Amino acid sequence: MRLSRLFGKTMRQVPTEAESISHQLLLRAGMILQETTGVYIYLPLGWRVFEKIAMVIKQEMDRIGGQELMLPVLQPFDLWERSGRYVSFGSSLFTVTDRRERKLVLGPTHEEVITELAHRCVQSYRDLPLLLYQVQTKFRDEPRPRGGLIRVREFAMKDMYSFDTDEAGLAKSYEIVSQAYKVIYTRLGLPVQMVEADSGAIGGKDSHEFMVIADNGEDDIISCPACGYSANAEKAQSAKVDESGGLPLPLEEIATPGKKMIQEVASFLDIPASRTLKVVFYSADGEFTLVVIRGDLEVNETKLRNILKCSELRLATESEVKGAGMITGFASPLNVRNVKVVADDSITLGSNFVAGANKEGFHFRNVNYPRDFHVDVMGDVTLTKAGHICPMCGGELIAYRGIEVGHVFKLGTFLSDKFNASFLDRDGVSRPLVMGCYGMGLGRLLAAIVEQKHDDKGIIWPALVAPYQVYLCPLSGSDPKVASLAEEIYGELQAQGIEVLFDDRKESPGIKFNDADLLGIPLRLTLSPRTVKNDSIEAKWRWEKQFQMLPLENLPYSVVQLFQDI
RNA sequence: CGGGGCGUAGCGCAGUCUGGUAGCGCGCAGCGUUCGGGACGCUGAAGUCGGAGGUUCAAAUCCUCUCGCCCCGACCA
């Protein structure tokens, strides 16, 4: 490709809307352009990278026996009613109405379609196990897209679905796909960590995410340096320390004027926060809910949502709290009526707690569960943080941020049950298909590579996904010989199947070098009167400072050699 | 949905408070000089100032409504 003919220009200045590094660099390099909030155009260079990432993914999906197909974007709304997932996806679903007033969904994912397909096309255990996948555009009306390609409303995703006869088969498929994911990330040059995850709106049981560690990532990861346990903070567990306060003592009301926050109460009474109980109020699918947790811990809303099996969860408003008869700052699980009470299991790890008296200016001392109050639902709703104790080995947990570049789920049979997707086993008994699903966002992967592989000059593409392999950079100046020689070399390299971006522009060396760096092409070949004098050309890797001279004779061969050696 | 910010040429911005000829830099087009890390000179094209309504002799500027975009939070695969 001649740079003079390339559609999409590089930019010196960064458009103001770009905040994240990948967004800035991709815009400046002329690889993407925004259409509207969370919707992007891929320009020729960006699209080449995209296609190469897709190629790597498809190779690995095919290698494990995956069969590529293409499912529709437009999906009947009925499918989503049947699965019930129009509730959990809620307003993230893009819907359209056709001329006959029939409601359709722009697919945010394809479990419904594929399960219904399996219902029609899978009959026997002989058809299993089965791995199907596609690379397809998904539509999700995100509340807040951000970070360029990191979080968008229209995006390409590779989604694979596995069908097995039983749980053991699913476990095997899950493992095979997870391994393939790791191979993909390695080939793309991305260091990725597999962490335990919540399955969210997709539903299902076990779930893992693949994270690229990055400060501007959206997810919090909790990890144990000692044993390697790692999980999304939404899911992460911790070993909670028992804060025993001795044998239960009689309940006692104490004056705590103006002391509302846990810290204020604790220091006023000279006790650690872990010897107090705090309450938080939520509205769960419209139901007023009180959550009790030990004072030193915080509520994890994802866990709470799961334990309550609700889809809409938010903090209760002040008026809702008052309406339920609660006194903010002195609220208490004691003596509540007609209010659902959820408790974190940390309240059983300790005794003689201090809790609110539900009376302005007063707390109770020596509160003990279950002697003093009732709980409707008990479970782990603690938000795990750095410094907490590893549930596996007792080590100290640490926290950092990551970009989710893949997510795998063990779905089980909840969807096949709903769509009656079953097969006949060896004994002629009809059983539901056991499913798994495996997602990978291509655009996000592309952005994550840039986040990971760049310097102050620009992008540094791994050779495998670079839009072109070679940046041919003649510094012709007033020397027509250099220009014509460059044309020759361009032809020779192309004849050998090498992807060359030929900077045939009449620009100064500075501009050419800076564009080469910004675009991140792996190998830069610089031809100038100097090098021509020695029948040579200068070769420089984008990620190295040093360069080497290559003889002009047999140049395509030398270039191929160089790429083989990396 | 809550909070903050911004819409003026392809990009980055000034002008808005205090109403009176729409500007600067980059980029773009032409000519010439330059040519190993974002050169220089001259000439030139390009903006219904996000949109609608209002106030006024006069609106980028004041008022009202509206649309769009970004950031933080909520939410989210």
CSV table of N, CA and C in Angstrom, one decimal, chain A residues 143-209:
chain,number,residue,atom,x,y,z
A,143,PRO,N,-25.3,1.8,29.5
A,143,PRO,CA,-25.6,3.1,30.1
A,143,PRO,C,-24.5,4.1,29.8
A,144,ARG,N,-23.3,3.6,29.9
A,144,ARG,CA,-22.2,4.5,29.6
A,144,ARG,C,-21.0,3.9,28.9
A,145,PRO,N,-21.0,4.1,27.6
A,145,PRO,CA,-19.8,3.6,26.9
A,145,PRO,C,-18.6,4.4,27.3
A,146,ARG,N,-17.4,3.9,27.2
A,146,ARG,CA,-16.2,4.7,27.5
A,146,ARG,C,-14.9,4.1,27.0
A,147,GLY,N,-13.9,5.0,27.0
A,147,GLY,CA,-12.6,4.5,26.7
A,147,GLY,C,-12.4,4.1,25.2
A,148,GLY,N,-13.0,4.8,24.3
A,148,GLY,CA,-12.8,4.4,22.9
A,148,GLY,C,-13.4,3.0,22.6
A,149,LEU,N,-12.6,2.1,22.2
A,149,LEU,CA,-13.1,0.8,21.9
A,149,LEU,C,-13.3,-0.1,23.1
A,150,ILE,N,-12.9,0.4,24.3
A,150,ILE,CA,-13.0,-0.5,25.5
A,150,ILE,C,-14.4,-0.9,25.8
A,151,ARG,N,-15.3,0.0,25.8
A,151,ARG,CA,-16.7,-0.3,26.1
A,151,ARG,C,-17.6,0.5,25.1
A,152,VAL,N,-18.2,-0.3,24.2
A,152,VAL,CA,-19.0,0.3,23.2
A,152,VAL,C,-20.4,-0.3,23.1
A,153,ARG,N,-21.3,0.2,22.2
A,153,ARG,CA,-22.6,-0.3,22.1
A,153,ARG,C,-22.8,-1.2,21.0
A,154,GLU,N,-22.0,-1.1,20.0
A,154,GLU,CA,-22.0,-2.0,18.8
A,154,GLU,C,-20.6,-2.6,18.7
A,155,PHE,N,-20.4,-3.9,18.8
A,155,PHE,CA,-19.1,-4.4,18.8
A,155,PHE,C,-19.1,-5.9,18.3
A,156,ALA,N,-17.9,-6.2,17.7
A,156,ALA,CA,-17.8,-7.6,17.2
A,156,ALA,C,-17.3,-8.5,18.3
A,157,MET,N,-17.9,-9.6,18.4
A,157,MET,CA,-17.5,-10.6,19.4
A,157,MET,C,-17.5,-11.9,18.8
A,158,LYS,N,-16.4,-12.7,19.2
A,158,LYS,CA,-16.4,-14.1,18.9
A,158,LYS,C,-17.1,-14.8,20.0
A,159,ASP,N,-18.2,-15.5,19.7
A,159,ASP,CA,-18.9,-16.2,20.7
A,159,ASP,C,-19.0,-17.7,20.3
A,160,MET,N,-18.6,-18.5,21.2
A,160,MET,CA,-18.6,-19.9,21.0
A,160,MET,C,-19.6,-20.6,22.0
A,161,TYR,N,-20.2,-21.7,21.5
A,161,TYR,CA,-21.2,-22.4,22.4
A,161,TYR,C,-20.8,-23.8,22.4
A,162,SER,N,-20.8,-24.4,23.6
A,162,SER,CA,-20.5,-25.9,23.6
A,162,SER,C,-21.8,-26.6,24.1
A,163,PHE,N,-21.9,-27.8,23.5
A,163,PHE,CA,-23.1,-28.7,23.9
A,163,PHE,C,-22.5,-30.1,24.3
A,164,ASP,N,-22.8,-30.5,25.5
A,164,ASP,CA,-22.3,-31.8,25.9
A,164,ASP,C,-23.5,-32.6,26.5
A,165,THR,N,-23.1,-33.9,26.8
A,165,THR,CA,-24.2,-34.8,27.3
A,165,THR,C,-24.3,-34.7,28.8
A,166,ASP,N,-23.3,-34.2,29.5
A,166,ASP,CA,-23.3,-34.2,30.9
A,166,ASP,C,-22.4,-33.1,31.5
A,167,GLU,N,-22.4,-33.0,32.8
A,167,GLU,CA,-21.5,-32.0,33.5
A,167,GLU,C,-20.0,-32.3,33.2
A,168,ALA,N,-19.7,-33.6,33.2
A,168,ALA,CA,-18.3,-33.9,33.0
A,168,ALA,C,-17.8,-33.5,31.6
A,169,GLY,N,-18.7,-33.7,30.6
A,169,GLY,CA,-18.4,-33.2,29.3
A,169,GLY,C,-18.3,-31.7,29.2
A,170,LEU,N,-19.2,-31.0,29.9
A,170,LEU,CA,-19.1,-29.6,29.9
A,170,LEU,C,-17.7,-29.1,30.5
A,171,ALA,N,-17.4,-29.8,31.6
A,171,ALA,CA,-16.1,-29.4,32.3
A,171,ALA,C,-15.0,-29.6,31.3
A,172,LYS,N,-15.0,-30.6,30.5
A,172,LYS,CA,-13.9,-30.9,29.5
A,172,LYS,C,-13.9,-29.8,28.4
A,173,SER,N,-15.1,-29.5,27.9
A,173,SER,CA,-15.2,-28.4,26.8
A,173,SER,C,-14.7,-27.1,27.4
A,174,TYR,N,-15.2,-26.8,28.6
A,174,TYR,CA,-14.8,-25.6,29.3
A,174,TYR,C,-13.3,-25.4,29.4
A,175,GLU,N,-12.7,-26.5,29.7
A,175,GLU,CA,-11.2,-26.5,29.9
A,175,GLU,C,-10.5,-26.4,28.5
A,176,ILE,N,-11.0,-27.1,27.5
A,176,ILE,CA,-10.4,-27.0,26.2
A,176,ILE,C,-10.5,-25.6,25.6
A,177,VAL,N,-11.7,-25.0,25.8
A,177,VAL,CA,-11.9,-23.6,25.2
A,177,VAL,C,-11.0,-22.6,26.0
A,178,SER,N,-10.9,-22.8,27.3
A,178,SER,CA,-10.1,-21.9,28.2
A,178,SER,C,-8.7,-22.0,27.7
A,179,GLN,N,-8.2,-23.2,27.5
A,179,GLN,CA,-6.8,-23.4,27.0
A,179,GLN,C,-6.6,-22.7,25.7
A,180,ALA,N,-7.6,-22.8,24.8
A,180,ALA,CA,-7.5,-22.1,23.5
A,180,ALA,C,-7.4,-20.6,23.6
A,181,TYR,N,-8.2,-20.1,24.6
A,181,TYR,CA,-8.2,-18.7,24.9
A,181,TYR,C,-6.7,-18.2,25.3
A,182,LYS,N,-6.1,-19.1,26.1
A,182,LYS,CA,-4.8,-18.7,26.6
A,182,LYS,C,-3.8,-18.7,25.4
A,183,VAL,N,-4.0,-19.6,24.5
A,183,VAL,CA,-3.1,-19.7,23.3
A,183,VAL,C,-3.3,-18.4,22.5
A,184,ILE,N,-4.5,-18.0,22.3
A,184,ILE,CA,-4.8,-16.8,21.6
A,184,ILE,C,-4.1,-15.6,22.2
A,185,TYR,N,-4.3,-15.4,23.5
A,185,TYR,CA,-3.7,-14.2,24.1
A,185,TYR,C,-2.1,-14.3,24.0
A,186,THR,N,-1.6,-15.4,24.1
A,186,THR,CA,-0.1,-15.6,24.0
A,186,THR,C,0.3,-15.2,22.6
A,187,ARG,N,-0.4,-15.7,21.6
A,187,ARG,CA,-0.1,-15.4,20.2
A,187,ARG,C,-0.2,-13.9,20.0
A,188,LEU,N,-1.2,-13.2,20.6
A,188,LEU,CA,-1.4,-11.8,20.4
A,188,LEU,C,-0.4,-11.0,21.3
A,189,GLY,N,0.4,-11.7,22.0
A,189,GLY,CA,1.4,-11.0,22.9
A,189,GLY,C,0.8,-10.3,24.1
A,190,LEU,N,-0.3,-10.7,24.5
A,190,LEU,CA,-1.0,-10.1,25.7
A,190,LEU,C,-0.8,-11.0,26.9
A,191,PRO,N,-0.2,-10.4,28.0
A,191,PRO,CA,-0.2,-11.1,29.2
A,191,PRO,C,-1.6,-11.1,29.8
A,192,VAL,N,-2.2,-12.2,30.0
A,192,VAL,CA,-3.6,-12.3,30.5
A,192,VAL,C,-3.7,-13.2,31.7
A,193,GLN,N,-4.6,-12.8,32.6
A,193,GLN,CA,-4.8,-13.6,33.8
A,193,GLN,C,-6.2,-14.1,33.8
A,194,MET,N,-6.4,-15.4,34.1
A,194,MET,CA,-7.7,-16.0,34.2
A,194,MET,C,-8.2,-15.8,35.6
A,195,VAL,N,-9.4,-15.2,35.8
A,195,VAL,CA,-9.9,-15.0,37.2
A,195,VAL,C,-11.3,-15.5,37.3
A,196,GLU,N,-11.7,-15.9,38.5
A,196,GLU,CA,-13.0,-16.3,38.8
A,196,GLU,C,-13.9,-15.1,38.6
A,197,ALA,N,-15.1,-15.4,38.1
A,197,ALA,CA,-16.0,-14.2,37.8
A,197,ALA,C,-17.5,-14.5,38.1
A,198,ASP,N,-18.2,-13.5,38.2
A,198,ASP,CA,-19.7,-13.6,38.4
A,198,ASP,C,-20.3,-13.8,37.0
A,199,SER,N,-21.3,-14.5,36.9
A,199,SER,CA,-21.9,-14.8,35.5
A,199,SER,C,-22.9,-13.7,35.1
A,200,GLY,N,-23.3,-12.9,36.0
A,200,GLY,CA,-24.1,-11.7,35.6
A,200,GLY,C,-25.4,-12.1,34.8
A,201,ALA,N,-25.7,-11.2,33.8
A,201,ALA,CA,-26.9,-11.4,33.1
A,201,ALA,C,-27.0,-12.6,32.2
A,202,ILE,N,-25.8,-13.2,31.9
A,202,ILE,CA,-25.7,-14.4,31.1
A,202,ILE,C,-26.3,-15.5,31.8
A,203,GLY,N,-26.0,-15.6,33.1
A,203,GLY,CA,-26.6,-16.6,33.9
A,203,GLY,C,-25.6,-17.8,33.9
A,204,GLY,N,-26.0,-18.8,34.7
A,204,GLY,CA,-25.1,-20.0,34.8
A,204,GLY,C,-24.3,-20.2,36.1
A,205,LYS,N,-23.4,-21.1,36.1
A,205,LYS,CA,-22.7,-21.5,37.3
A,205,LYS,C,-21.3,-20.9,37.3
A,206,ASP,N,-20.3,-21.8,37.0
A,206,ASP,CA,-19.0,-21.4,37.0
A,206,ASP,C,-18.7,-20.4,35.9
A,207,SER,N,-17.8,-19.5,36.1
A,207,SER,CA,-17.5,-18.5,35.1
A,207,SER,C,-16.1,-17.9,35.4
A,208,HIS,N,-15.4,-17.7,34.3
A,208,HIS,CA,-14.1,-17.1,34.5
A,208,HIS,C,-13.9,-16.0,33.5
A,209,GLU,N,-13.1,-15.0,33.9
A,209,GLU,CA,-12.8,-13.9,33.0
A,209,GLU,C,-11.3,-13.9,32.7
